PDB file of C-alpha atoms in Angstrom:
ATOM      1  CA  UNK F1097      -0.374 -17.525 -72.008  1.00  0.00           C
ATOM      2  CA  UNK F1098      -3.161 -15.044 -72.557  1.00  0.00           C
ATOM      3  CA  UNK F1099      -5.761 -17.660 -71.658  1.00  0.00           C
ATOM      4  CA  UNK F1100      -3.801 -18.613 -68.563  1.00  0.00           C
ATOM      5  CA  UNK F1101      -3.589 -14.937 -67.544  1.00  0.00           C
ATOM      6  CA  UNK F1102      -7.335 -14.504 -67.936  1.00  0.00           C
ATOM      7  CA  UNK F1103      -7.895 -17.620 -65.837  1.00  0.00           C
ATOM      8  CA  UNK F1104      -5.747 -16.353 -62.959  1.00  0.00           C
ATOM      9  CA  UNK F1105      -7.436 -12.952 -63.175  1.00  0.00           C
ATOM     10  CA  UNK F1106     -10.860 -14.567 -62.929  1.00  0.00           C
ATOM     11  CA  UNK F1107      -9.796 -16.663 -59.928  1.00  0.00           C
ATOM     12  CA  UNK F1108      -8.325 -13.596 -58.231  1.00  0.00           C
ATOM     13  CA  UNK F1109     -11.551 -11.586 -58.736  1.00  0.00           C
ATOM     14  CA  UNK F1110     -13.638 -14.483 -57.434  1.00  0.00           C
ATOM     15  CA  UNK F1111     -11.511 -14.853 -54.302  1.00  0.00           C
ATOM     16  CA  UNK F1112     -11.499 -11.098 -53.701  1.00  0.00           C
ATOM     17  CA  UNK F1113     -15.315 -11.060 -54.006  1.00  0.00           C
ATOM     18  CA  UNK F1114     -15.710 -13.872 -51.455  1.00  0.00           C
ATOM     19  CA  UNK F1115     -13.289 -12.205 -49.080  1.00  0.00           C
ATOM     20  CA  UNK F1116     -15.187  -8.924 -49.324  1.00  0.00           C
ATOM     21  CA  UNK F1117     -18.504 -10.703 -48.742  1.00  0.00           C
ATOM     22  CA  UNK F1118     -17.047 -12.503 -45.744  1.00  0.00           C
ATOM     23  CA  UNK F1119     -15.738  -9.271 -44.293  1.00  0.00           C
ATOM     24  CA  UNK F1120     -19.132  -7.595 -44.803  1.00  0.00           C
ATOM     25  CA  UNK F1121     -20.978 -10.476 -43.120  1.00  0.00           C
ATOM     26  CA  UNK F1122     -18.546 -10.443 -40.216  1.00  0.00           C
ATOM     27  CA  UNK F1123     -19.036  -6.709 -39.767  1.00  0.00           C
ATOM     28  CA  UNK F1124     -22.827  -7.116 -39.766  1.00  0.00           C
ATOM     29  CA  UNK F1125     -22.572  -9.975 -37.263  1.00  0.00           C
ATOM     30  CA  UNK F1126     -20.379  -7.906 -34.944  1.00  0.00           C
ATOM     31  CA  UNK F1127     -22.810  -5.003 -35.132  1.00  0.00           C
ATOM     32  CA  UNK F1128     -25.802  -7.222 -34.339  1.00  0.00           C
ATOM     33  CA  UNK F1129     -24.016  -8.798 -31.360  1.00  0.00           C
ATOM     34  CA  UNK F1130     -22.792  -5.468 -29.965  1.00  0.00           C
ATOM     35  CA  UNK F1131     -24.070  -5.279 -26.331  1.00  0.00           C
ATOM     36  CA  UNK F1132     -24.510  -1.527 -26.645  1.00  0.00           C
ATOM     37  CA  UNK F1133     -27.152  -2.038 -29.333  1.00  0.00           C
ATOM     38  CA  UNK F1134     -29.167  -4.244 -26.956  1.00  0.00           C
ATOM     39  CA  UNK F1135     -29.510  -1.503 -24.378  1.00  0.00           C
ATOM     40  CA  UNK F1136     -33.000  -0.021 -24.639  1.00  0.00           C
ATOM     41  CA  UNK F1137     -33.906   2.989 -22.541  1.00  0.00           C
ATOM     42  CA  UNK F1138     -36.568   2.155 -19.976  1.00  0.00           C
ATOM     43  CA  UNK F1139     -39.683   4.317 -20.079  1.00  0.00           C
ATOM     44  CA  UNK F1140     -39.575   7.023 -17.497  1.00  0.00           C
ATOM     45  CA  UNK F1141     -41.934   6.506 -14.588  1.00  0.00           C
ATOM     46  CA  UNK F1142     -43.096   9.481 -12.642  1.00  0.00           C
ATOM     47  CA  UNK F1143     -43.332   9.353  -8.841  1.00  0.00           C
ATOM     48  CA  UNK F1144     -47.103   9.824  -9.159  1.00  0.00           C
ATOM     49  CA  UNK F1145     -47.413   6.675 -11.272  1.00  0.00           C
ATOM     50  CA  UNK F1146     -45.402   4.660  -8.747  1.00  0.00           C
ATOM     51  CA  UNK F1147     -47.535   5.968  -5.943  1.00  0.00           C
ATOM     52  CA  UNK F1148     -50.792   5.135  -7.728  1.00  0.00           C
ATOM     53  CA  UNK F1149     -49.710   1.514  -8.099  1.00  0.00           C
ATOM     54  CA  UNK F1150     -49.108   1.263  -4.372  1.00  0.00           C
ATOM     55  CA  UNK F1151     -52.506   2.589  -3.288  1.00  0.00           C
ATOM     56  CA  UNK F1152     -54.325  -0.045  -1.243  1.00  0.00           C
ATOM     57  CA  UNK F1153     -58.133  -0.331  -1.339  1.00  0.00           C
ATOM     58  CA  UNK F1154     -58.369  -0.697   2.447  1.00  0.00           C
ATOM     59  CA  UNK F1155     -57.980   2.101   4.967  1.00  0.00           C
ATOM     60  CA  UNK F1156     -57.792  -0.057   8.076  1.00  0.00           C
ATOM     61  CA  UNK F1157     -55.452   2.189  10.035  1.00  0.00           C
ATOM     62  CA  UNK F1158     -55.876   3.749  13.460  1.00  0.00           C
ATOM     63  CA  UNK F1159     -59.180   5.585  13.992  1.00  0.00           C
ATOM     64  CA  UNK F1160     -59.092   8.906  12.208  1.00  0.00           C
ATOM     65  CA  UNK F1161     -61.202  11.363  10.251  1.00  0.00           C
ATOM     66  CA  UNK F1162     -61.110  11.280   6.449  1.00  0.00           C
ATOM     67  CA  UNK F1163     -62.018  14.630   4.883  1.00  0.00           C
ATOM     68  CA  UNK F1164     -63.262  14.900   1.308  1.00  0.00           C
ATOM     69  CA  UNK F1165     -63.802  18.243  -0.393  1.00  0.00           C
ATOM     70  CA  UNK F1166     -65.960  18.843  -3.423  1.00  0.00           C
ATOM     71  CA  UNK F1167     -63.887  20.330  -6.239  1.00  0.00           C
ATOM     72  CA  UNK F1168     -66.550  20.713  -8.881  1.00  0.00           C
ATOM     73  CA  UNK F1169     -70.283  20.313  -9.216  1.00  0.00           C
ATOM     74  CA  UNK F1170     -72.560  18.487  -6.830  1.00  0.00           C
ATOM     75  CA  UNK F1171     -72.274  15.400  -9.018  1.00  0.00           C
ATOM     76  CA  UNK F1172     -68.788  14.721  -7.644  1.00  0.00           C
ATOM     77  CA  UNK F1173     -68.726  11.683  -5.368  1.00  0.00           C
ATOM     78  CA  UNK F1174     -66.441  10.176  -2.788  1.00  0.00           C
ATOM     79  CA  UNK F1175     -66.682   6.432  -3.463  1.00  0.00           C
ATOM     80  CA  UNK F1176     -66.115   3.707  -0.879  1.00  0.00           C
ATOM     81  CA  UNK F1177     -65.903   0.499  -2.909  1.00  0.00           C
ATOM     82  CA  UNK F1178     -66.912  -2.980  -1.741  1.00  0.00           C
ATOM     83  CA  UNK F1179     -63.361  -4.021  -0.850  1.00  0.00           C
ATOM     84  CA  UNK F1180     -62.691  -0.964   1.314  1.00  0.00           C
ATOM     85  CA  UNK F1181     -62.887  -0.812   5.133  1.00  0.00           C
ATOM     86  CA  UNK F1182     -62.589   2.637   6.700  1.00  0.00           C
ATOM     87  CA  UNK F1183     -61.899   2.716  10.434  1.00  0.00           C
ATOM     88  CA  UNK F1184     -62.635   6.274  11.452  1.00  0.00           C
ATOM     89  CA  UNK F1185     -64.992   9.152  10.787  1.00  0.00           C
ATOM     90  CA  UNK F1186     -65.706  10.575   7.333  1.00  0.00           C
ATOM     91  CA  UNK F1187     -66.434  14.276   6.826  1.00  0.00           C
ATOM     92  CA  UNK F1188     -67.299  15.420   3.306  1.00  0.00           C
ATOM     93  CA  UNK F1189     -68.696  18.330   1.338  1.00  0.00           C
ATOM     94  CA  UNK F1190     -69.246  16.025  -1.639  1.00  0.00           C
ATOM     95  CA  UNK F1191     -71.770  13.293  -2.277  1.00  0.00           C
ATOM     96  CA  UNK F1192     -70.753   9.877  -0.934  1.00  0.00           C
ATOM     97  CA  UNK F1193     -71.427   6.412  -2.324  1.00  0.00           C
ATOM     98  CA  UNK F1194     -70.729   3.668   0.221  1.00  0.00           C
ATOM     99  CA  UNK F1195     -70.528   0.066  -0.938  1.00  0.00           C
ATOM    100  CA  UNK F1196     -67.860  -0.977   1.557  1.00  0.00           C
ATOM    101  CA  UNK F1197     -67.714  -0.766   5.353  1.00  0.00           C
ATOM    102  CA  UNK F1198     -67.287   2.315   7.527  1.00  0.00           C
ATOM    103  CA  UNK F1199     -66.574   1.899  11.215  1.00  0.00           C
ATOM    104  CA  UNK F1200     -67.207   5.477  12.321  1.00  0.00           C
ATOM    105  CA  UNK F1201     -69.482   8.462  11.865  1.00  0.00           C
ATOM    106  CA  UNK F1202     -70.377   9.832   8.423  1.00  0.00           C
ATOM    107  CA  UNK F1203     -71.025  13.535   7.881  1.00  0.00           C
ATOM    108  CA  UNK F1204     -71.755  15.098   4.493  1.00  0.00           C
ATOM    109  CA  UNK F1205     -73.165  18.341   3.134  1.00  0.00           C
ATOM    110  CA  UNK F1206     -74.294  16.380   0.087  1.00  0.00           C
ATOM    111  CA  UNK F1207     -76.289  13.238  -0.656  1.00  0.00           C
ATOM    112  CA  UNK F1208     -75.247   9.807   0.604  1.00  0.00           C
ATOM    113  CA  UNK F1209     -76.082   6.360  -0.785  1.00  0.00           C
ATOM    114  CA  UNK F1210     -75.388   3.344   1.429  1.00  0.00           C
ATOM    115  CA  UNK F1211     -75.196  -0.080  -0.207  1.00  0.00           C
ATOM    116  CA  UNK F1212     -72.691  -1.440   2.286  1.00  0.00           C
ATOM    117  CA  UNK F1213     -72.392  -1.114   6.056  1.00  0.00           C
ATOM    118  CA  UNK F1214     -72.002   1.836   8.417  1.00  0.00           C
ATOM    119  CA  UNK F1215     -71.419   1.458  12.150  1.00  0.00           C
ATOM    120  CA  UNK F1216     -71.787   5.014  13.387  1.00  0.00           C
ATOM    121  CA  UNK F1217     -74.034   8.052  13.276  1.00  0.00           C
ATOM    122  CA  UNK F1218     -74.938   9.555   9.894  1.00  0.00           C
ATOM    123  CA  UNK F1219     -75.532  13.296   9.357  1.00  0.00           C
ATOM    124  CA  UNK F1220     -76.351  14.249   5.752  1.00  0.00           C
ATOM    125  CA  UNK F1221     -78.451  16.400   3.442  1.00  0.00           C
ATOM    126  CA  UNK F1222     -80.303  13.358   2.104  1.00  0.00           C
ATOM    127  CA  UNK F1223     -79.802   9.625   2.556  1.00  0.00           C
ATOM    128  CA  UNK F1224     -80.743   6.557   0.539  1.00  0.00           C
ATOM    129  CA  UNK F1225     -80.080   3.084   1.985  1.00  0.00           C
ATOM    130  CA  UNK F1226     -80.200   0.579  -0.868  1.00  0.00           C
ATOM    131  CA  UNK F1227     -79.685  -2.924   0.475  1.00  0.00           C
ATOM    132  CA  UNK F1228     -77.289  -1.618   3.104  1.00  0.00           C
ATOM    133  CA  UNK F1229     -77.189  -1.577   6.889  1.00  0.00           C
ATOM    134  CA  UNK F1230     -76.685   1.284   9.333  1.00  0.00           C
ATOM    135  CA  UNK F1231     -76.112   0.881  13.070  1.00  0.00           C
ATOM    136  CA  UNK F1232     -76.431   4.403  14.455  1.00  0.00           C
ATOM    137  CA  UNK F1233     -78.663   7.459  14.503  1.00  0.00           C
ATOM    138  CA  UNK F1234     -79.528   9.288  11.268  1.00  0.00           C
ATOM    139  CA  UNK F1235     -80.061  13.041  10.958  1.00  0.00           C
ATOM    140  CA  UNK F1236     -81.024  14.609   7.638  1.00  0.00           C
ATOM    141  CA  UNK F1237     -82.178  18.033   6.474  1.00  0.00           C
ATOM    142  CA  UNK F1238     -83.875  16.409   3.490  1.00  0.00           C
ATOM    143  CA  UNK F1239     -85.304  13.009   2.618  1.00  0.00           C
ATOM    144  CA  UNK F1240     -84.287   9.659   4.119  1.00  0.00           C
ATOM    145  CA  UNK F1241     -85.218   6.574   2.071  1.00  0.00           C
ATOM    146  CA  UNK F1242     -84.823   3.064   3.460  1.00  0.00           C
ATOM    147  CA  UNK F1243     -85.300   0.661   0.561  1.00  0.00           C
ATOM    148  CA  UNK F1244     -86.344  -2.991   0.618  1.00  0.00           C
ATOM    149  CA  UNK F1245     -83.766  -5.409   2.097  1.00  0.00           C
ATOM    150  CA  UNK F1246     -82.191  -2.527   4.044  1.00  0.00           C
ATOM    151  CA  UNK F1247     -82.007  -2.143   7.818  1.00  0.00           C
ATOM    152  CA  UNK F1248     -81.351   0.599  10.361  1.00  0.00           C
ATOM    153  CA  UNK F1249     -80.698   0.160  14.081  1.00  0.00           C
ATOM    154  CA  UNK F1250     -81.069   3.679  15.401  1.00  0.00           C
ATOM    155  CA  UNK F1251     -83.299   6.725  15.463  1.00  0.00           C
ATOM    156  CA  UNK F1252     -84.077   8.696  12.294  1.00  0.00           C
ATOM    157  CA  UNK F1253     -84.798  12.423  12.220  1.00  0.00           C
ATOM    158  CA  UNK F1254     -85.446  14.052   8.845  1.00  0.00           C
ATOM    159  CA  UNK F1255     -87.690  16.333   6.827  1.00  0.00           C
ATOM    160  CA  UNK F1256     -89.339  13.309   5.166  1.00  0.00           C
ATOM    161  CA  UNK F1257     -88.899   9.570   5.799  1.00  0.00           C
ATOM    162  CA  UNK F1258     -89.828   6.809   3.355  1.00  0.00           C
ATOM    163  CA  UNK F1259     -89.420   3.212   4.528  1.00  0.00           C
ATOM    164  CA  UNK F1260     -89.641  -0.156   2.814  1.00  0.00           C
ATOM    165  CA  UNK F1261     -87.110  -1.964   4.976  1.00  0.00           C
ATOM    166  CA  UNK F1262     -86.556  -2.770   8.653  1.00  0.00           C
ATOM    167  CA  UNK F1263     -85.972  -0.116  11.338  1.00  0.00           C
ATOM    168  CA  UNK F1264     -85.371  -0.608  15.035  1.00  0.00           C
ATOM    169  CA  UNK F1265     -85.665   2.912  16.423  1.00  0.00           C
ATOM    170  CA  UNK F1266     -87.874   5.982  16.488  1.00  0.00           C
ATOM    171  CA  UNK F1267     -88.895   7.993  13.422  1.00  0.00           C
ATOM    172  CA  UNK F1268     -89.232  11.772  13.709  1.00  0.00           C
ATOM    173  CA  UNK F1269     -90.271  13.654  10.578  1.00  0.00           C
ATOM    174  CA  UNK F1270     -90.875  17.378  10.167  1.00  0.00           C
ATOM    175  CA  UNK F1271     -93.387  16.628   7.399  1.00  0.00           C
ATOM    176  CA  UNK F1272     -94.353  13.083   6.398  1.00  0.00           C
ATOM    177  CA  UNK F1273     -93.546   9.433   7.087  1.00  0.00           C
ATOM    178  CA  UNK F1274     -94.386   6.845   4.414  1.00  0.00           C
ATOM    179  CA  UNK F1275     -94.437   3.160   5.422  1.00  0.00           C
ATOM    180  CA  UNK F1276     -94.447   0.950   2.341  1.00  0.00           C
ATOM    181  CA  UNK F1277     -95.613  -2.720   2.193  1.00  0.00           C
ATOM    182  CA  UNK F1278     -92.270  -4.314   3.213  1.00  0.00           C
ATOM    183  CA  UNK F1279     -91.495  -1.928   6.065  1.00  0.00           C
ATOM    184  CA  UNK F1280     -91.119  -3.243   9.622  1.00  0.00           C
ATOM    185  CA  UNK F1281     -90.811  -0.607  12.348  1.00  0.00           C
ATOM    186  CA  UNK F1282     -90.041  -1.283  15.995  1.00  0.00           C
ATOM    187  CA  UNK F1283     -90.272   2.178  17.522  1.00  0.00           C
ATOM    188  CA  UNK F1284     -92.388   5.286  17.800  1.00  0.00           C
ATOM    189  CA  UNK F1285     -93.401   7.484  14.874  1.00  0.00           C
ATOM    190  CA  UNK F1286     -93.780  11.271  15.117  1.00  0.00           C
ATOM    191  CA  UNK F1287     -94.796  13.264  12.030  1.00  0.00           C
ATOM    192  CA  UNK F1288     -97.195  15.821  10.610  1.00  0.00           C
ATOM    193  CA  UNK F1289     -98.538  13.179   8.228  1.00  0.00           C
ATOM    194  CA  UNK F1290     -98.381   9.382   8.145  1.00  0.00           C
ATOM    195  CA  UNK F1291     -99.031   7.155   5.144  1.00  0.00           C
ATOM    196  CA  UNK F1292     -99.118   3.451   5.981  1.00  0.00           C
ATOM    197  CA  UNK F1293     -99.557   1.066   3.049  1.00  0.00           C
ATOM    198  CA  UNK F1294    -101.174  -2.341   3.512  1.00  0.00           C
ATOM    199  CA  UNK F1295     -98.541  -4.880   4.552  1.00  0.00           C
ATOM    200  CA  UNK F1296     -96.466  -2.467   6.636  1.00  0.00           C
ATOM    201  CA  UNK F1297     -95.798  -3.387  10.272  1.00  0.00           C
ATOM    202  CA  UNK F1298     -95.467  -0.952  13.186  1.00  0.00           C
ATOM    203  CA  UNK F1299     -94.691  -1.932  16.775  1.00  0.00           C
ATOM    204  CA  UNK F1300     -94.849   1.337  18.703  1.00  0.00           C
ATOM    205  CA  UNK F1301     -96.884   4.474  19.176  1.00  0.00           C
ATOM    206  CA  UNK F1302     -97.947   6.972  16.534  1.00  0.00           C
ATOM    207  CA  UNK F1303     -97.957  10.711  17.183  1.00  0.00           C
ATOM    208  CA  UNK F1304     -99.397  12.359  14.086  1.00  0.00           C
ATOM    209  CA  UNK F1305    -100.202  16.021  14.468  1.00  0.00           C
ATOM    210  CA  UNK F1306    -100.633  19.039  12.259  1.00  0.00           C
ATOM    211  CA  UNK F1307     -99.099  22.392  13.026  1.00  0.00           C
ATOM    212  CA  UNK F1308    -101.538  24.852  14.635  1.00  0.00           C
TER     213      UNK F1308
END
């Protein structure tokens, strides 16, 4: 009888252990499948972040004037990238780098680099056209440089003009005009000094005079 009692006790403990394990596994399964545990808070997105994702690279709206103000040093630039088209005038106190297209006038108190296309008049402190094209008159208080493979259809008036590209228009310099070997000028040249390197072409009159 004692052996039989021990046997039943062992069976009872074994069954109780399995039942407890089953209950534990069921509880863990319920917890894992609880829909509330699957809910993860979404990261908060600020209105500024949403707005930045919606900014389009093209400003092809109605003609208007885009104003850019310099907020720091003179190294700050307003950048018009290759995929941008601006229909309207640009007025800036900062430097401007133009690789895209501007259909309007460009005015800046800083320095401007044109690698793209501008259809309009350009008024700047200094201008460098690097493989770009400008259709309009250029006025500068400093130096205007027209690099190789660049073209200008319009008159240029500046303190100093250096050309190695193609210009259809008159050149008027307060100091010196430099025509490098790849320059092709169809227009008149007025300056205090003229330097014309072998290979340069000029179809027009030259008015070189020194101040009295």
